[in-house]
Amino acid sequence: MEKITLNLHGSFIEENELKRIKPEIMAAQKSLLNRKGVSSEMTGWLDYMYRIEKKEYEEIKTAAKYIKENSEAFILLGIGGSYLGAKAAIEAVRGDFHNELLSPQVYYAGLNLSGAYLKKLIRLVKEKEISIIVISKSGTTLETALSFRIFRELMEEKYGEESKNRIFVVTDKNKGALKSMSELKGYKTFVVPDDIGGRYSVITPVGLLPMAAAGLDIDKFMEGLKSGAEEYSDRNFESNACLLYAAARNILNRRNKEIEIFVNYEPSCTSIAEWWKQLYGESEGKEGKGIFPASLNFTTDLHSMGQFVQEGRKILFETTLSIENSQDDMEVPFDSNDFDRLNYISGKTFNYINSKAFEGTFMAHKDGNVPGIIITVPKMDEFYLAKLFYFFMMSCGISGYTIKVDPFTQPGVEAYKKNMFRLLGNKEKI
Ligand code: PA5
């Protein structure tokens, strides 16, 4: 088994800076691992993969098998931490165009309030054999609840009594409208544990059920989590990539680098960046603190945002996700006419050319004084993806404790809801 590695050579971070921040990072790690920090009751994700009930785990597999065998498509209803991790995993592992190439197809709803989106999605799936996975820890989130009302009606019209066998719910063990409705209607439910918040929940049924229904190997995923837990709980600062990543981000932030751009060169990994943005944005962005998490897809965005990164305000640093072995590849053919003057790279693979684009970009940005961090993953399968999720979650918890915010709450999310409910005339929620 190879490791996920961290390369700080382009970060402009000096040994003595790492030495200086080390005690803070080590203290934060200690608080997190010993469950002595703020909101330690929300750190159940640290060891959930060792604690998940066998019965719950087997039932996830059974439900996933039913969905795969009986559906051309399934729709995942959820928002924020209730869909981002599963979407990231499904896209990264199944690869580009997976919905056109593989079955079942996977669609997402309950993640916005767009009537146009919902109407088109319904037009797209209504003639197919479908199943629904509804995920909401609170069971009351408006976006998800509204979409579920629409899909529930559709399912009941389409399948009658049988609809209850095609609707799967992941929610709180005891409370929330979704839980009580599931009991009344007879839907199969799975539990989002009390001690795990939305953006850390990809390792629970929140991520496991949709992943398994999409054909991902969740046994391998669980192995990756365990490997991550072992490796990143190591208390040796110099050899623990997770600690060094937390250290590097905070050193750069203290040098007024306010924005971290998560960069990848594989389109199938775009949603990993979306998951990562929520994780860091909601965990650190409070009390006027935090690094703004942004993302770019290279080389595509080099033709739109590359100019700013190279020569714009020096408030950025870049964290690139590099995948050593890609799923597929193609060779550039030889053309005897060579009208396009590309024969100099004929016989080379696209992955090779992509890697040279990465090296060239990294050097250019370094010359432009943009610090760069590289995270290299041996390959993008269930094992390494789980390990990468764990790497970021652990490092995020440590980073949050280092800047002295609570990385497990999100009080700021309520502000828009309050106004929206008032404007909609909901007296209960004001
Ligand atoms: O990380 C979080 O807690 C949030 O992003 C939630 O996941 C999101 O708001 C959805 O909440 P719920 O699962 O209760 O519908």
Short mmCIF file of C-alpha atoms and ligand atoms in Angstrom, two decimals:
data_model
loop_
_atom_site.label_atom_id
_atom_site.label_comp_id
_atom_site.label_asym_id
_atom_site.label_seq_id
_atom_site.Cartn_x
_atom_site.Cartn_y
_atom_site.Cartn_z
CA MET A 1 0.00 0.00 0.00
CA GLU A 2 1.36 3.37 -1.01
CA LYS A 3 0.91 6.60 0.93
CA ILE A 4 -0.80 9.82 0.07
CA THR A 5 2.10 12.26 0.03
CA LEU A 6 2.46 15.96 0.71
CA ASN A 7 5.03 18.08 -1.08
CA LEU A 8 5.85 21.51 0.32
CA HIS A 9 8.80 22.27 -1.95
CA GLY A 10 6.94 25.02 -3.81
CA SER A 11 5.33 26.50 -0.71
CA PHE A 12 8.12 28.92 0.28
CA ILE A 13 7.74 27.57 3.82
CA GLU A 14 10.98 27.37 5.76
CA GLU A 15 12.01 24.70 8.25
CA ASN A 16 12.09 27.21 11.11
CA GLU A 17 8.50 28.27 10.41
CA LEU A 18 7.38 24.64 10.65
CA LYS A 19 9.32 24.31 13.88
CA ARG A 20 7.65 27.41 15.28
CA ILE A 21 4.09 26.31 14.56
CA LYS A 22 4.68 22.68 15.57
CA PRO A 23 3.64 23.05 19.25
CA GLU A 24 0.32 24.62 18.26
CA ILE A 25 -0.44 21.90 15.72
CA MET A 26 0.55 19.14 18.16
CA ALA A 27 -1.65 20.64 20.88
CA ALA A 28 -4.57 20.82 18.44
CA GLN A 29 -4.05 17.21 17.39
CA LYS A 30 -3.93 16.14 21.03
CA SER A 31 -7.20 17.92 21.81
CA LEU A 32 -8.87 16.33 18.80
CA LEU A 33 -7.63 12.78 19.40
CA ASN A 34 -8.18 12.90 23.15
CA ARG A 35 -11.61 14.45 22.56
CA LYS A 36 -10.87 17.37 24.83
CA GLY A 37 -11.43 20.24 22.38
CA VAL A 38 -14.60 22.28 21.76
CA SER A 39 -17.55 20.28 20.44
CA SER A 40 -15.66 17.05 21.11
CA GLU A 41 -19.09 15.39 21.22
CA MET A 42 -19.12 15.89 17.41
CA THR A 43 -15.95 13.92 16.72
CA GLY A 44 -17.60 10.53 16.26
CA TRP A 45 -16.20 10.43 12.71
CA LEU A 46 -12.73 9.77 14.14
CA ASP A 47 -13.52 6.09 14.73
CA TYR A 48 -16.98 5.51 13.22
CA MET A 49 -15.61 2.93 10.76
CA TYR A 50 -14.64 0.71 13.71
CA ARG A 51 -18.01 1.20 15.41
CA ILE A 52 -20.60 0.94 12.64
CA GLU A 53 -23.09 -1.77 13.57
CA LYS A 54 -22.71 -4.89 11.46
CA LYS A 55 -26.46 -5.06 10.97
CA GLU A 56 -26.64 -1.46 9.70
CA TYR A 57 -23.71 -2.09 7.36
CA GLU A 58 -25.25 -5.26 5.91
CA GLU A 59 -28.59 -3.48 5.47
CA ILE A 60 -26.86 -0.75 3.49
CA LYS A 61 -25.54 -3.40 1.13
CA THR A 62 -28.96 -5.05 0.85
CA ALA A 63 -30.67 -1.73 0.08
CA ALA A 64 -27.97 -0.87 -2.47
CA LYS A 65 -28.41 -4.25 -4.16
CA TYR A 66 -32.17 -3.68 -4.39
CA ILE A 67 -31.64 -0.22 -5.92
CA LYS A 68 -29.10 -1.54 -8.45
CA GLU A 69 -31.25 -4.47 -9.50
CA ASN A 70 -34.53 -2.59 -9.74
CA SER A 71 -33.61 0.87 -10.99
CA GLU A 72 -32.29 2.43 -14.14
CA ALA A 73 -31.62 5.55 -12.09
CA PHE A 74 -31.69 6.71 -8.51
CA ILE A 75 -32.12 10.24 -7.28
CA LEU A 76 -30.21 11.40 -4.23
CA LEU A 77 -32.09 14.14 -2.40
CA GLY A 78 -29.89 16.15 -0.05
CA ILE A 79 -27.91 19.36 0.33
CA GLY A 80 -24.51 20.34 1.78
CA GLY A 81 -22.95 17.53 3.75
CA SER A 82 -25.90 15.33 2.85
CA TYR A 83 -24.87 14.93 -0.80
CA LEU A 84 -21.45 16.46 -1.55
CA GLY A 85 -19.32 13.56 -0.34
CA ALA A 86 -21.32 10.88 -2.13
CA LYS A 87 -21.33 12.92 -5.36
CA ALA A 88 -17.57 13.44 -5.10
CA ALA A 89 -16.96 9.73 -4.55
CA ILE A 90 -19.34 8.51 -7.26
CA GLU A 91 -17.88 10.83 -9.89
CA ALA A 92 -14.26 10.27 -8.94
CA VAL A 93 -14.51 6.47 -8.90
CA ARG A 94 -17.03 5.85 -11.70
CA GLY A 95 -15.27 8.45 -13.85
CA ASP A 96 -16.29 10.92 -16.53
CA PHE A 97 -19.65 10.43 -18.29
CA HIS A 98 -20.53 7.69 -15.80
CA ASN A 99 -24.25 8.30 -16.21
CA GLU A 100 -24.03 7.68 -19.94
CA LEU A 101 -21.76 4.67 -19.56
CA LEU A 102 -22.91 2.90 -16.40
CA SER A 103 -26.08 1.82 -14.65
CA PRO A 104 -27.81 2.88 -12.48
CA GLN A 105 -27.66 6.53 -13.43
CA VAL A 106 -27.36 8.94 -10.51
CA TYR A 107 -29.15 12.28 -10.28
CA TYR A 108 -29.31 14.88 -7.54
CA ALA A 109 -32.23 16.93 -6.20
CA GLY A 110 -33.06 18.79 -3.02
CA LEU A 111 -29.85 20.79 -3.42
CA ASN A 112 -31.41 24.02 -4.70
CA LEU A 113 -34.78 25.74 -4.99
CA SER A 114 -34.90 25.97 -8.77
CA GLY A 115 -38.25 25.03 -10.27
CA ALA A 116 -36.65 24.75 -13.70
CA TYR A 117 -34.08 22.24 -12.44
CA LEU A 118 -36.70 20.12 -10.75
CA LYS A 119 -39.12 20.15 -13.67
CA LYS A 120 -36.43 19.10 -16.15
CA LEU A 121 -35.13 16.40 -13.83
CA ILE A 122 -38.62 14.94 -13.48
CA ARG A 123 -39.06 14.99 -17.25
CA LEU A 124 -35.74 13.15 -17.54
CA VAL A 125 -36.44 10.37 -15.02
CA LYS A 126 -40.18 9.87 -14.94
CA GLU A 127 -40.32 7.12 -17.59
CA LYS A 128 -37.37 5.25 -16.04
CA GLU A 129 -37.43 2.68 -13.27
CA ILE A 130 -36.29 4.79 -10.33
CA SER A 131 -35.47 4.71 -6.63
CA ILE A 132 -35.04 7.60 -4.24
CA ILE A 133 -32.49 8.13 -1.47
CA VAL A 134 -33.44 11.04 0.79
CA ILE A 135 -30.72 12.28 3.12
CA SER A 136 -31.24 14.93 5.78
CA LYS A 137 -29.83 14.77 9.27
CA SER A 138 -32.27 17.33 10.65
CA GLY A 139 -35.07 16.03 8.47
CA THR A 140 -36.37 19.57 8.06
CA THR A 141 -34.09 21.26 5.49
CA LEU A 142 -36.36 23.17 3.11
CA GLU A 143 -34.57 22.41 -0.18
CA THR A 144 -34.57 18.66 0.47
CA ALA A 145 -38.03 18.49 2.05
CA LEU A 146 -39.66 20.35 -0.85
CA SER A 147 -38.06 18.15 -3.48
CA PHE A 148 -39.06 15.09 -1.51
CA ARG A 149 -42.67 16.23 -1.51
CA ILE A 150 -42.54 16.36 -5.33
CA PHE A 151 -40.76 13.01 -5.69
CA ARG A 152 -42.95 11.29 -3.12
CA GLU A 153 -46.00 12.20 -5.18
CA LEU A 154 -44.34 11.03 -8.36
CA MET A 155 -43.32 7.73 -6.78
CA GLU A 156 -46.79 7.13 -5.33
CA GLU A 157 -48.42 7.85 -8.70
CA LYS A 158 -45.96 5.64 -10.53
CA TYR A 159 -45.61 2.70 -8.16
CA GLY A 160 -48.56 2.91 -5.74
CA GLU A 161 -47.97 0.75 -2.63
CA GLU A 162 -44.64 -0.49 -4.03
CA SER A 163 -43.25 3.06 -3.85
CA LYS A 164 -42.34 2.54 -0.20
CA ASN A 165 -39.87 -0.18 -1.21
CA ARG A 166 -38.12 2.25 -3.54
CA ILE A 167 -37.67 5.09 -1.08
CA PHE A 168 -34.70 4.97 1.30
CA VAL A 169 -34.14 7.53 4.03
CA VAL A 170 -30.99 8.54 5.92
CA THR A 171 -31.77 10.75 8.90
CA ASP A 172 -31.58 11.21 12.66
CA LYS A 173 -32.22 8.15 14.81
CA ASN A 174 -35.22 9.60 16.63
CA LYS A 175 -36.20 13.11 15.64
CA GLY A 176 -37.27 15.22 12.66
CA ALA A 177 -40.18 15.22 10.23
CA LEU A 178 -38.41 12.80 7.90
CA LYS A 179 -38.05 10.21 10.65
CA SER A 180 -41.69 10.36 11.68
CA MET A 181 -42.89 10.32 8.08
CA SER A 182 -40.69 7.29 7.34
CA GLU A 183 -42.23 5.42 10.24
CA LEU A 184 -45.75 6.21 9.02
CA LYS A 185 -45.03 5.34 5.40
CA GLY A 186 -42.82 2.33 6.08
CA TYR A 187 -39.63 3.54 4.38
CA LYS A 188 -36.35 1.80 5.15
CA THR A 189 -34.25 4.21 7.24
CA PHE A 190 -30.57 4.51 8.08
CA VAL A 191 -29.03 6.58 10.84
CA VAL A 192 -26.85 9.69 10.73
CA PRO A 193 -25.10 9.34 14.08
CA ASP A 194 -25.66 12.11 16.65
CA ASP A 195 -21.93 12.64 17.07
CA ILE A 196 -21.18 13.33 13.38
CA GLY A 197 -22.06 16.60 11.61
CA GLY A 198 -23.09 16.91 7.96
CA ARG A 199 -19.73 17.74 6.39
CA TYR A 200 -17.99 14.90 8.25
CA SER A 201 -20.73 12.37 7.43
CA VAL A 202 -19.55 10.94 4.10
CA ILE A 203 -18.15 7.98 6.07
CA THR A 204 -21.61 7.08 7.48
CA PRO A 205 -24.75 5.81 5.66
CA VAL A 206 -24.95 9.37 4.24
CA GLY A 207 -22.10 8.47 1.89
CA LEU A 208 -22.12 4.69 2.07
CA LEU A 209 -25.66 4.05 0.82
CA PRO A 210 -25.50 6.15 -2.38
CA MET A 211 -21.94 4.99 -3.05
CA ALA A 212 -22.92 1.32 -2.76
CA ALA A 213 -26.07 1.90 -4.85
CA ALA A 214 -23.85 3.39 -7.55
CA GLY A 215 -21.75 0.23 -7.52
CA LEU A 216 -18.78 1.44 -5.47
CA ASP A 217 -17.01 -1.08 -3.25
CA ILE A 218 -17.72 0.20 0.27
CA ASP A 219 -15.59 -2.53 1.88
CA LYS A 220 -12.58 -0.98 0.18
CA PHE A 221 -13.81 2.45 1.26
CA MET A 222 -13.96 1.33 4.91
CA GLU A 223 -10.44 -0.10 4.62
CA GLY A 224 -9.23 3.27 3.32
CA LEU A 225 -10.79 5.04 6.30
CA LYS A 226 -9.10 2.68 8.74
CA SER A 227 -5.77 3.15 7.01
CA GLY A 228 -6.28 6.93 7.22
CA ALA A 229 -7.19 6.78 10.91
CA GLU A 230 -4.04 4.79 11.69
CA GLU A 231 -1.65 6.87 9.64
CA TYR A 232 -2.97 10.33 10.49
CA SER A 233 -3.28 9.70 14.22
CA ASP A 234 0.49 9.39 14.34
CA ARG A 235 1.93 11.97 16.72
CA ASN A 236 5.12 12.47 14.76
CA PHE A 237 4.86 15.94 13.24
CA GLU A 238 7.60 15.55 10.66
CA SER A 239 6.25 12.35 9.13
CA ASN A 240 2.48 12.93 9.40
CA ALA A 241 1.27 14.55 6.16
CA CYS A 242 -2.00 15.51 7.79
CA LEU A 243 -0.25 17.58 10.47
CA LEU A 244 2.08 19.16 7.93
CA TYR A 245 -0.84 20.19 5.72
CA ALA A 246 -2.56 21.88 8.69
CA ALA A 247 0.74 23.57 9.57
CA ALA A 248 1.45 24.75 6.02
CA ARG A 249 -2.02 26.28 5.52
CA ASN A 250 -1.77 28.20 8.76
CA ILE A 251 1.75 29.44 8.12
CA LEU A 252 0.63 30.76 4.73
CA ASN A 253 -2.51 32.32 6.18
CA ARG A 254 -0.43 34.15 8.78
CA ARG A 255 1.50 35.58 5.84
CA ASN A 256 -1.77 37.07 4.56
CA LYS A 257 -2.56 34.37 2.06
CA GLU A 258 -6.32 34.59 2.46
CA ILE A 259 -7.46 32.19 -0.27
CA GLU A 260 -6.59 28.56 -0.84
CA ILE A 261 -7.29 27.27 -4.32
CA PHE A 262 -7.84 23.55 -4.63
CA VAL A 263 -6.62 22.58 -8.07
CA ASN A 264 -7.06 19.37 -9.97
CA TYR A 265 -6.24 18.20 -13.46
CA GLU A 266 -8.92 15.47 -13.71
CA PRO A 267 -12.48 16.58 -14.49
CA SER A 268 -13.88 13.55 -12.65
CA CYS A 269 -12.41 15.01 -9.43
CA THR A 270 -14.20 18.36 -9.67
CA SER A 271 -16.70 17.42 -6.98
CA ILE A 272 -13.95 16.43 -4.54
CA ALA A 273 -13.13 20.13 -4.56
CA GLU A 274 -16.80 20.97 -3.87
CA TRP A 275 -16.81 18.62 -0.87
CA TRP A 276 -13.47 20.05 0.32
CA LYS A 277 -14.79 23.63 0.05
CA GLN A 278 -17.73 22.87 2.30
CA LEU A 279 -15.53 21.05 4.79
CA TYR A 280 -13.08 23.93 5.18
CA GLY A 281 -15.48 26.81 4.55
CA GLU A 282 -18.01 25.73 7.18
CA SER A 283 -15.43 24.48 9.64
CA GLU A 284 -13.05 27.45 9.68
CA GLY A 285 -15.03 30.42 8.41
CA LYS A 286 -16.27 31.96 11.63
CA GLU A 287 -15.46 34.75 14.12
CA GLY A 288 -13.85 36.71 11.27
CA LYS A 289 -11.29 33.94 10.73
CA GLY A 290 -10.54 31.23 8.19
CA ILE A 291 -9.01 30.77 4.76
CA PHE A 292 -11.48 31.20 1.89
CA PRO A 293 -11.57 27.85 0.04
CA ALA A 294 -11.84 28.12 -3.74
CA SER A 295 -11.24 25.67 -6.56
CA LEU A 296 -10.06 25.59 -10.16
CA ASN A 297 -9.95 22.85 -12.79
CA PHE A 298 -6.76 22.90 -14.78
CA THR A 299 -5.87 23.08 -17.54
CA THR A 300 -9.39 24.34 -18.41
CA ASP A 301 -9.35 27.26 -15.97
CA LEU A 302 -5.81 28.28 -16.87
CA HIS A 303 -7.56 29.83 -19.87
CA SER A 304 -9.87 31.88 -17.68
CA MET A 305 -8.41 32.30 -14.19
CA GLY A 306 -4.75 31.55 -14.88
CA GLN A 307 -4.02 35.22 -15.50
CA PHE A 308 -5.20 36.20 -12.00
CA VAL A 309 -3.33 33.39 -10.31
CA GLN A 310 -0.12 34.30 -12.12
CA GLU A 311 -0.20 38.08 -11.84
CA GLY A 312 -3.14 39.18 -9.69
CA ARG A 313 -3.19 40.13 -5.99
CA LYS A 314 -0.84 37.98 -3.97
CA ILE A 315 -3.50 36.63 -1.64
CA LEU A 316 -3.58 33.08 -2.97
CA PHE A 317 -1.92 29.79 -2.40
CA GLU A 318 -2.57 26.66 -4.39
CA THR A 319 -3.14 23.10 -3.25
CA THR A 320 -2.96 20.69 -6.18
CA LEU A 321 -4.44 17.22 -6.11
CA SER A 322 -2.23 15.02 -8.24
CA ILE A 323 -3.23 11.47 -9.14
CA GLU A 324 -0.30 9.24 -9.94
CA ASN A 325 -2.10 6.56 -11.96
CA SER A 326 -5.08 7.68 -13.95
CA GLN A 327 -8.00 5.38 -14.80
CA ASP A 328 -7.57 5.61 -18.58
CA ASP A 329 -5.35 7.16 -21.16
CA MET A 330 -4.87 7.84 -24.88
CA GLU A 331 -1.89 8.30 -27.13
CA VAL A 332 -1.38 11.17 -29.57
CA PRO A 333 -1.36 9.64 -33.05
CA PHE A 334 1.28 10.34 -35.71
CA ASP A 335 -0.02 12.32 -38.71
CA SER A 336 2.12 12.15 -41.85
CA ASN A 337 0.95 15.64 -42.96
CA ASP A 338 1.56 17.24 -39.56
CA PHE A 339 -0.52 20.29 -40.54
CA ASP A 340 -1.10 21.08 -36.87
CA ARG A 341 2.63 20.68 -36.07
CA LEU A 342 1.87 18.26 -33.27
CA ASN A 343 4.03 15.34 -34.36
CA TYR A 344 6.66 16.39 -31.82
CA ILE A 345 4.40 14.87 -29.18
CA SER A 346 3.03 11.96 -31.19
CA GLY A 347 3.40 8.71 -29.31
CA LYS A 348 3.11 10.54 -26.00
CA THR A 349 0.06 9.92 -23.83
CA PHE A 350 -2.42 12.60 -22.75
CA ASN A 351 -1.65 11.83 -19.13
CA TYR A 352 2.02 12.48 -19.78
CA ILE A 353 1.18 15.80 -21.47
CA ASN A 354 -1.18 16.68 -18.60
CA SER A 355 1.62 16.00 -16.12
CA LYS A 356 3.95 18.30 -18.04
CA ALA A 357 1.24 21.00 -18.05
CA PHE A 358 1.04 20.57 -14.27
CA GLU A 359 4.82 20.85 -13.83
CA GLY A 360 4.96 23.89 -16.12
CA THR A 361 2.07 25.59 -14.31
CA PHE A 362 3.52 24.85 -10.90
CA MET A 363 6.88 26.38 -11.88
CA ALA A 364 5.19 29.43 -13.43
CA HIS A 365 3.06 30.05 -10.35
CA LYS A 366 6.09 29.62 -8.13
CA ASP A 367 7.88 32.23 -10.25
CA GLY A 368 4.79 34.42 -9.79
CA ASN A 369 5.17 34.06 -5.99
CA VAL A 370 2.14 31.86 -5.54
CA PRO A 371 2.97 29.22 -2.91
CA GLY A 372 2.06 25.70 -3.94
CA ILE A 373 1.30 22.53 -1.98
CA ILE A 374 0.99 19.18 -3.79
CA ILE A 375 -1.05 16.27 -2.46
CA THR A 376 -0.35 13.11 -4.45
CA VAL A 377 -2.73 10.16 -4.39
CA PRO A 378 -1.47 6.87 -5.88
CA LYS A 379 -4.77 6.29 -7.68
CA MET A 380 -8.41 7.29 -7.44
CA ASP A 381 -10.23 4.23 -6.15
CA GLU A 382 -12.49 3.67 -3.13
CA PHE A 383 -9.54 2.96 -0.82
CA TYR A 384 -7.50 6.06 -1.60
CA LEU A 385 -10.51 8.32 -1.89
CA ALA A 386 -11.64 7.32 1.62
CA LYS A 387 -8.14 7.89 2.89
CA LEU A 388 -8.09 11.30 1.23
CA PHE A 389 -11.45 12.22 2.81
CA TYR A 390 -10.10 11.20 6.19
CA PHE A 391 -6.87 13.12 5.60
CA PHE A 392 -8.81 16.33 4.95
CA MET A 393 -11.28 15.85 7.81
CA MET A 394 -8.54 15.21 10.35
CA SER A 395 -6.41 18.06 9.08
CA CYS A 396 -9.43 20.37 9.09
CA GLY A 397 -10.28 19.54 12.72
CA ILE A 398 -6.67 20.22 13.70
CA SER A 399 -6.57 23.43 11.69
CA GLY A 400 -9.82 24.66 13.27
CA TYR A 401 -8.49 24.03 16.77
CA THR A 402 -5.23 25.77 15.82
CA ILE A 403 -7.03 28.99 14.86
CA LYS A 404 -9.27 28.60 17.91
CA VAL A 405 -12.63 28.23 16.22
CA ASP A 406 -15.12 25.42 16.65
CA PRO A 407 -14.71 23.30 13.50
CA PHE A 408 -17.87 21.30 14.17
CA THR A 409 -20.60 23.96 14.18
CA GLN A 410 -22.08 26.18 11.46
CA PRO A 411 -24.09 28.91 13.22
CA GLY A 412 -23.76 31.26 10.24
CA VAL A 413 -25.84 28.98 8.01
CA GLU A 414 -28.97 29.91 9.99
CA ALA A 415 -28.92 33.61 9.03
CA TYR A 416 -30.29 33.23 5.50
CA LYS A 417 -32.84 30.67 6.65
CA LYS A 418 -34.29 33.05 9.24
CA ASN A 419 -34.86 35.77 6.66
CA MET A 420 -36.18 33.34 4.07
CA PHE A 421 -38.70 31.81 6.48
CA ARG A 422 -39.85 35.29 7.56
CA LEU A 423 -40.31 36.31 3.93
CA LEU A 424 -42.21 33.10 3.24
CA GLY A 425 -44.47 33.73 6.23
CA ASN A 426 -43.44 30.70 8.29
CA LYS A 427 -44.26 31.76 11.83
CA GLU A 428 -42.94 28.55 13.44
CA LYS A 429 -39.36 29.12 12.27
CA ILE A 430 -38.89 32.82 13.01
O1 PA5 B 1 -22.44 20.34 7.31
C1 PA5 B 1 -23.59 20.60 7.60
O2 PA5 B 1 -24.03 20.38 8.75
C2 PA5 B 1 -24.60 21.16 6.60
O3 PA5 B 1 -24.02 21.45 5.38
C3 PA5 B 1 -25.72 20.17 6.35
O4 PA5 B 1 -25.19 18.99 5.86
C4 PA5 B 1 -26.76 20.72 5.39
O5 PA5 B 1 -27.21 21.97 5.82
C5 PA5 B 1 -27.93 19.78 5.25
O6 PA5 B 1 -28.53 19.55 6.49
P1 PA5 B 1 -29.48 18.32 6.73
O7 PA5 B 1 -28.71 17.08 6.53
O8 PA5 B 1 -29.97 18.49 8.13
O9 PA5 B 1 -30.61 18.43 5.73
#
